Amino acid sequence: GDTVEFRTITTVPIVSGYTQYTYVIHDEMSAGLTSNVRSKDDVTIKVNDEDAKELDKKYYTVTVDPENANKFTVEVDVLNAIKDGKMAKGNELYTYYTGILNKDAMVYDAGKQDNKAYLVYSNNPHSTTTNSTPVKVVYDWTFKMGVKKVDGADGTPLTDAKFVLSKNEGLNLGAIDADGNPDNKTDLIKLIDNNDGSYTVAPAGYNGSVVYVMTAGNITIKGLDDATKYYLYETKAPAGYNRLTNAVRFEITATYKDAGANY
């Protein structure tokens, strides 16, 4: 459900001698992402990354692949933009667009979502031949967290504890029934029960069945973000135990590595 922002940086070429010039940014997002790009209204280009120099949309076109909505091109009319004084050789074009992590997003460390981009450009003023830059790849991950309820004295695994998850601390859950279902579900995170001991955070716009209450023992929560504080509230204790009175806070910290590194 998170929006992921992408940016490509390309350079305005020398166009002396050209009567036509190909300058096309190609982009493709993997299946764990849903591209938000449907038209040129979903793409912003800034010259030298200056807000005051946002390129008028009349200077570029956006085409989405009819067979793959995650694949699109941005074709920039550099000849006319240069002629009209909107850019100059050596300027950098910063092209912005977004995607959304969807229900097919892979969870670290089983996999990653990637976005691939490259530029196709003219290489000869006397012909229509082109070159392509190397493909650049960036990655996005979603994460998981294990939750295991044990006896504090001897570490014996416990079952039938019930938990809810939130990004907010100090929630008032209201009355809680015998099965651990709270009356007040405001600010609770909706979850998909995978029926295998794991739960996945429901993406924005998900229309399938969701739950709020997880049953532990030993469970895994998937689809978590990094740099986000989560709060786990126990709503039902195992038989013979008291329910936790305070939420358990946890946070996942991820460190970025350049493409090509071992992840």
GROMACS .gro file of C-alpha atoms in nm:
model
  263
    1GLY     CA    1   0.000   0.000   0.000
    2ASP     CA    2   0.296   0.237   0.031
    3THR     CA    3   0.367   0.484  -0.248
    4VAL     CA    4   0.722   0.446  -0.379
    5GLU     CA    5   0.881   0.748  -0.547
    6PHE     CA    6   1.115   0.699  -0.842
    7ARG     CA    7   1.347   0.944  -1.018
    8THR     CA    8   1.565   0.915  -1.325
    9ILE     CA    9   1.842   1.164  -1.403
   10THR     CA   10   1.947   1.209  -1.766
   11THR     CA   11   2.156   1.471  -1.945
   12VAL     CA   12   2.049   1.705  -2.223
   13PRO     CA   13   2.258   1.613  -2.529
   14ILE     CA   14   2.440   1.817  -2.792
   15VAL     CA   15   2.194   1.835  -3.082
   16SER     CA   16   2.394   2.035  -3.338
   17GLY     CA   17   2.328   1.905  -3.689
   18TYR     CA   18   2.015   1.707  -3.593
   19THR     CA   19   1.679   1.772  -3.757
   20GLN     CA   20   1.519   1.504  -3.540
   21TYR     CA   21   1.638   1.354  -3.214
   22THR     CA   22   1.527   1.043  -3.026
   23TYR     CA   23   1.533   1.083  -2.648
   24VAL     CA   24   1.318   0.817  -2.477
   25ILE     CA   25   1.328   0.705  -2.113
   26HIS     CA   26   1.213   0.344  -2.071
   27ASP     CA   27   1.089   0.218  -1.734
   28GLU     CA   28   0.954  -0.114  -1.608
   29MET     CA   29   0.837  -0.201  -1.258
   30SER     CA   30   0.825  -0.558  -1.127
   31ALA     CA   31   0.505  -0.739  -1.031
   32GLY     CA   32   0.530  -0.638  -0.663
   33LEU     CA   33   0.476  -0.277  -0.769
   34THR     CA   34   0.179  -0.118  -0.943
   35SER     CA   35   0.279   0.172  -1.164
   36ASN     CA   36   0.086   0.495  -1.115
   37VAL     CA   37   0.187   0.615  -1.460
   38ARG     CA   38  -0.109   0.622  -1.698
   39SER     CA   39  -0.047   0.948  -1.883
   40LYS     CA   40   0.189   1.248  -1.889
   41ASP     CA   41  -0.010   1.391  -1.597
   42ASP     CA   42   0.154   1.124  -1.379
   43VAL     CA   43   0.509   1.228  -1.472
   44THR     CA   44   0.699   1.542  -1.376
   45ILE     CA   45   1.025   1.658  -1.536
   46LYS     CA   46   1.239   1.930  -1.380
   47VAL     CA   47   1.540   2.089  -1.548
   48ASN     CA   48   1.836   2.071  -1.308
   49ASP     CA   49   1.581   1.964  -1.043
   50GLU     CA   50   1.454   2.320  -0.999
   51ASP     CA   51   1.085   2.365  -0.918
   52ALA     CA   52   1.078   2.687  -1.116
   53LYS     CA   53   1.203   2.498  -1.422
   54GLU     CA   54   0.941   2.224  -1.435
   55LEU     CA   55   0.922   2.127  -1.801
   56ASP     CA   56   0.592   2.203  -1.972
   57LYS     CA   57   0.416   1.879  -2.056
   58LYS     CA   58   0.387   1.982  -2.422
   59TYR     CA   59   0.754   1.888  -2.455
   60TYR     CA   60   0.707   1.519  -2.371
   61THR     CA   61   0.474   1.228  -2.428
   62VAL     CA   62   0.410   0.923  -2.211
   63THR     CA   63   0.313   0.587  -2.360
   64VAL     CA   64   0.208   0.287  -2.149
   65ASP     CA   65   0.267  -0.061  -2.290
   66PRO     CA   66  -0.080  -0.202  -2.378
   67GLU     CA   67   0.026  -0.550  -2.263
   68ASN     CA   68   0.208  -0.448  -1.944
   69ALA     CA   69   0.075  -0.152  -1.744
   70ASN     CA   70   0.397  -0.152  -1.538
   71LYS     CA   71   0.601  -0.064  -1.847
   72PHE     CA   72   0.606   0.282  -2.004
   73THR     CA   73   0.817   0.531  -2.198
   74VAL     CA   74   0.870   0.906  -2.163
   75GLU     CA   75   0.972   1.066  -2.494
   76VAL     CA   76   1.118   1.416  -2.459
   77ASP     CA   77   1.120   1.660  -2.750
   78VAL     CA   78   1.464   1.797  -2.669
   79LEU     CA   79   1.505   1.976  -3.004
   80ASN     CA   80   1.206   2.204  -2.953
   81ALA     CA   81   1.268   2.243  -2.579
   82ILE     CA   82   1.623   2.362  -2.651
   83LYS     CA   83   1.503   2.589  -2.934
   84ASP     CA   84   1.245   2.744  -2.699
   85GLY     CA   85   1.505   2.803  -2.428
   86LYS     CA   86   1.355   2.554  -2.183
   87MET     CA   87   1.679   2.356  -2.151
   88ALA     CA   88   2.036   2.361  -2.277
   89LYS     CA   89   2.306   2.107  -2.353
   90GLY     CA   90   2.456   1.967  -2.035
   91ASN     CA   91   2.146   2.038  -1.825
   92GLU     CA   92   2.015   1.744  -1.625
   93LEU     CA   93   1.654   1.628  -1.653
   94TYR     CA   94   1.503   1.488  -1.335
   95THR     CA   95   1.203   1.273  -1.420
   96TYR     CA   96   0.969   1.181  -1.133
   97TYR     CA   97   0.693   0.918  -1.110
   98THR     CA   98   0.554   0.674  -0.856
   99GLY     CA   99   0.437   0.318  -0.798
  100ILE     CA  100   0.254   0.139  -0.518
  101LEU     CA  101   0.358  -0.175  -0.331
  102ASN     CA  102   0.080  -0.426  -0.394
  103LYS     CA  103  -0.037  -0.760  -0.253
  104ASP     CA  104   0.222  -0.944  -0.467
  105ALA     CA  105   0.514  -0.756  -0.309
  106MET     CA  106   0.782  -0.998  -0.196
  107VAL     CA  107   0.903  -0.986   0.161
  108TYR     CA  108   1.267  -0.956   0.265
  109ASP     CA  109   1.465  -1.181   0.248
  110ALA     CA  110   1.265  -1.392   0.004
  111GLY     CA  111   1.276  -1.131  -0.269
  112LYS     CA  112   1.259  -0.769  -0.370
  113GLN     CA  113   1.067  -0.534  -0.597
  114ASP     CA  114   1.276  -0.375  -0.870
  115ASN     CA  115   1.241  -0.088  -1.113
  116LYS     CA  116   1.449  -0.091  -1.432
  117ALA     CA  117   1.516   0.218  -1.641
  118TYR     CA  118   1.732   0.315  -1.936
  119LEU     CA  119   1.756   0.589  -2.201
  120VAL     CA  120   1.745   0.544  -2.580
  121TYR     CA  121   1.904   0.837  -2.766
  122SER     CA  122   2.014   0.937  -3.115
  123ASN     CA  123   2.380   0.888  -3.201
  124ASN     CA  124   2.416   1.019  -3.557
  125PRO     CA  125   2.274   1.340  -3.709
  126HIS     CA  126   2.279   1.180  -4.054
  127SER     CA  127   2.068   0.874  -3.966
  128THR     CA  128   1.796   0.750  -3.732
  129THR     CA  129   2.024   0.510  -3.542
  130THR     CA  130   2.019   0.511  -3.163
  131ASN     CA  131   2.215   0.393  -2.861
  132SER     CA  132   2.090   0.276  -2.522
  133THR     CA  133   2.241   0.351  -2.185
  134PRO     CA  134   2.307   0.061  -1.946
  135VAL     CA  135   1.995  -0.049  -1.757
  136LYS     CA  136   1.979   0.098  -1.407
  137VAL     CA  137   1.799  -0.103  -1.141
  138VAL     CA  138   1.672   0.012  -0.800
  139TYR     CA  139   1.509  -0.207  -0.537
  140ASP     CA  140   1.238  -0.179  -0.277
  141TRP     CA  141   1.165  -0.421   0.003
  142THR     CA  142   0.888  -0.493   0.245
  143PHE     CA  143   0.965  -0.672   0.571
  144LYS     CA  144   0.838  -0.932   0.818
  145MET     CA  145   0.846  -0.976   1.194
  146GLY     CA  146   0.809  -1.291   1.401
  147VAL     CA  147   0.598  -1.293   1.717
  148LYS     CA  148   0.641  -1.578   1.963
  149LYS     CA  149   0.462  -1.594   2.298
  150VAL     CA  150   0.652  -1.785   2.569
  151ASP     CA  151   0.644  -1.830   2.945
  152GLY     CA  152   0.873  -1.566   3.093
  153ALA     CA  153   1.008  -1.804   3.357
  154ASP     CA  154   1.113  -2.107   3.155
  155GLY     CA  155   1.059  -2.013   2.789
  156THR     CA  156   0.781  -2.267   2.734
  157PRO     CA  157   0.596  -2.184   2.409
  158LEU     CA  158   0.239  -2.064   2.468
  159THR     CA  159  -0.062  -2.078   2.237
  160ASP     CA  160  -0.396  -1.905   2.195
  161ALA     CA  161  -0.277  -1.555   2.278
  162LYS     CA  162  -0.453  -1.290   2.065
  163PHE     CA  163  -0.289  -0.971   1.937
  164VAL     CA  164  -0.379  -0.664   1.733
  165LEU     CA  165  -0.135  -0.433   1.554
  166SER     CA  166  -0.126  -0.054   1.524
  167LYS     CA  167   0.107   0.234   1.444
  168ASN     CA  168  -0.035   0.428   1.736
  169GLU     CA  169   0.070   0.409   2.099
  170GLY     CA  170  -0.173   0.423   2.388
  171LEU     CA  171  -0.488   0.306   2.209
  172ASN     CA  172  -0.811   0.258   2.398
  173LEU     CA  173  -0.944  -0.068   2.255
  174GLY     CA  174  -1.270  -0.046   2.450
  175ALA     CA  175  -1.440  -0.362   2.568
  176ILE     CA  176  -1.275  -0.687   2.455
  177ASP     CA  177  -1.480  -1.004   2.417
  178ALA     CA  178  -1.379  -1.356   2.522
  179ASP     CA  179  -1.214  -1.422   2.184
  180GLY     CA  180  -0.997  -1.112   2.205
  181ASN     CA  181  -1.201  -0.895   1.967
  182PRO     CA  182  -1.195  -0.529   2.074
  183ASP     CA  183  -1.495  -0.302   2.028
  184ASN     CA  184  -1.279  -0.012   1.909
  185LYS     CA  185  -1.096  -0.103   1.590
  186THR     CA  186  -1.005   0.254   1.498
  187ASP     CA  187  -0.633   0.280   1.413
  188LEU     CA  188  -0.587  -0.098   1.402
  189ILE     CA  189  -0.402  -0.234   1.099
  190LYS     CA  190  -0.608  -0.455   0.869
  191LEU     CA  191  -0.447  -0.793   0.807
  192ILE     CA  192  -0.483  -1.080   0.563
  193ASP     CA  193  -0.486  -1.420   0.735
  194ASN     CA  194  -0.271  -1.649   0.518
  195ASN     CA  195  -0.393  -1.954   0.715
  196ASP     CA  196  -0.036  -2.079   0.755
  197GLY     CA  197   0.063  -1.903   1.077
  198SER     CA  198   0.137  -1.578   0.898
  199TYR     CA  199  -0.049  -1.251   0.842
  200THR     CA  200   0.008  -0.986   0.577
  201VAL     CA  201  -0.066  -0.615   0.614
  202ALA     CA  202  -0.357  -0.548   0.376
  203PRO     CA  203  -0.252  -0.307   0.097
  204ALA     CA  204  -0.449   0.010   0.030
  205GLY     CA  205  -0.747  -0.068  -0.188
  206TYR     CA  206  -0.749  -0.438  -0.098
  207ASN     CA  207  -1.106  -0.569  -0.121
  208GLY     CA  208  -1.059  -0.922   0.009
  209SER     CA  209  -1.128  -1.063   0.354
  210VAL     CA  210  -0.935  -0.900   0.638
  211VAL     CA  211  -0.893  -0.958   1.011
  212TYR     CA  212  -0.776  -0.741   1.298
  213VAL     CA  213  -0.692  -1.011   1.554
  214MET     CA  214  -0.398  -1.251   1.521
  215THR     CA  215  -0.367  -1.579   1.709
  216ALA     CA  216  -0.024  -1.668   1.853
  217GLY     CA  217   0.190  -1.882   1.953
  218ASN     CA  218   0.436  -1.846   1.686
  219ILE     CA  219   0.331  -1.619   1.401
  220THR     CA  220   0.486  -1.399   1.133
  221ILE     CA  221   0.360  -1.056   1.026
  222LYS     CA  222   0.451  -0.971   0.666
  223GLY     CA  223   0.434  -0.647   0.470
  224LEU     CA  224   0.584  -0.422   0.736
  225ASP     CA  225   0.767  -0.099   0.660
  226ASP     CA  226   1.107   0.006   0.787
  227ALA     CA  227   1.161   0.319   0.998
  228THR     CA  228   0.809   0.282   1.138
  229LYS     CA  229   0.711   0.226   1.500
  230TYR     CA  230   0.459  -0.055   1.542
  231TYR     CA  231   0.266  -0.143   1.858
  232LEU     CA  232   0.147  -0.494   1.936
  233TYR     CA  233  -0.146  -0.511   2.179
  234GLU     CA  234  -0.241  -0.836   2.347
  235THR     CA  235  -0.620  -0.874   2.360
  236LYS     CA  236  -0.640  -1.223   2.505
  237ALA     CA  237  -0.389  -1.410   2.722
  238PRO     CA  238  -0.330  -1.786   2.711
  239ALA     CA  239  -0.522  -1.982   2.975
  240GLY     CA  240  -0.368  -1.932   3.319
  241TYR     CA  241  -0.182  -1.611   3.225
  242ASN     CA  242  -0.253  -1.240   3.257
  243ARG     CA  243  -0.291  -1.020   2.952
  244LEU     CA  244  -0.013  -0.770   2.887
  245THR     CA  245  -0.122  -0.427   3.008
  246ASN     CA  246   0.116  -0.230   2.783
  247ALA     CA  247   0.173  -0.248   2.410
  248VAL     CA  248   0.497  -0.401   2.282
  249ARG     CA  249   0.676  -0.158   2.050
  250PHE     CA  250   0.902  -0.270   1.767
  251GLU     CA  251   1.071  -0.102   1.471
  252ILE     CA  252   1.255  -0.244   1.168
  253THR     CA  253   1.571  -0.067   1.054
  254ALA     CA  254   1.702  -0.123   0.701
  255THR     CA  255   2.027   0.005   0.549
  256TYR     CA  256   2.046   0.092   0.178
  257LYS     CA  257   2.316  -0.065  -0.038
  258ASP     CA  258   2.403   0.027  -0.395
  259ALA     CA  259   2.289  -0.200  -0.678
  260GLY     CA  260   2.533  -0.482  -0.733
  261ALA     CA  261   2.596  -0.538  -0.364
  262ASN     CA  262   2.507  -0.868  -0.197
  263TYR     CA  263   2.172  -0.818  -0.025
   0.00000   0.00000   0.00000
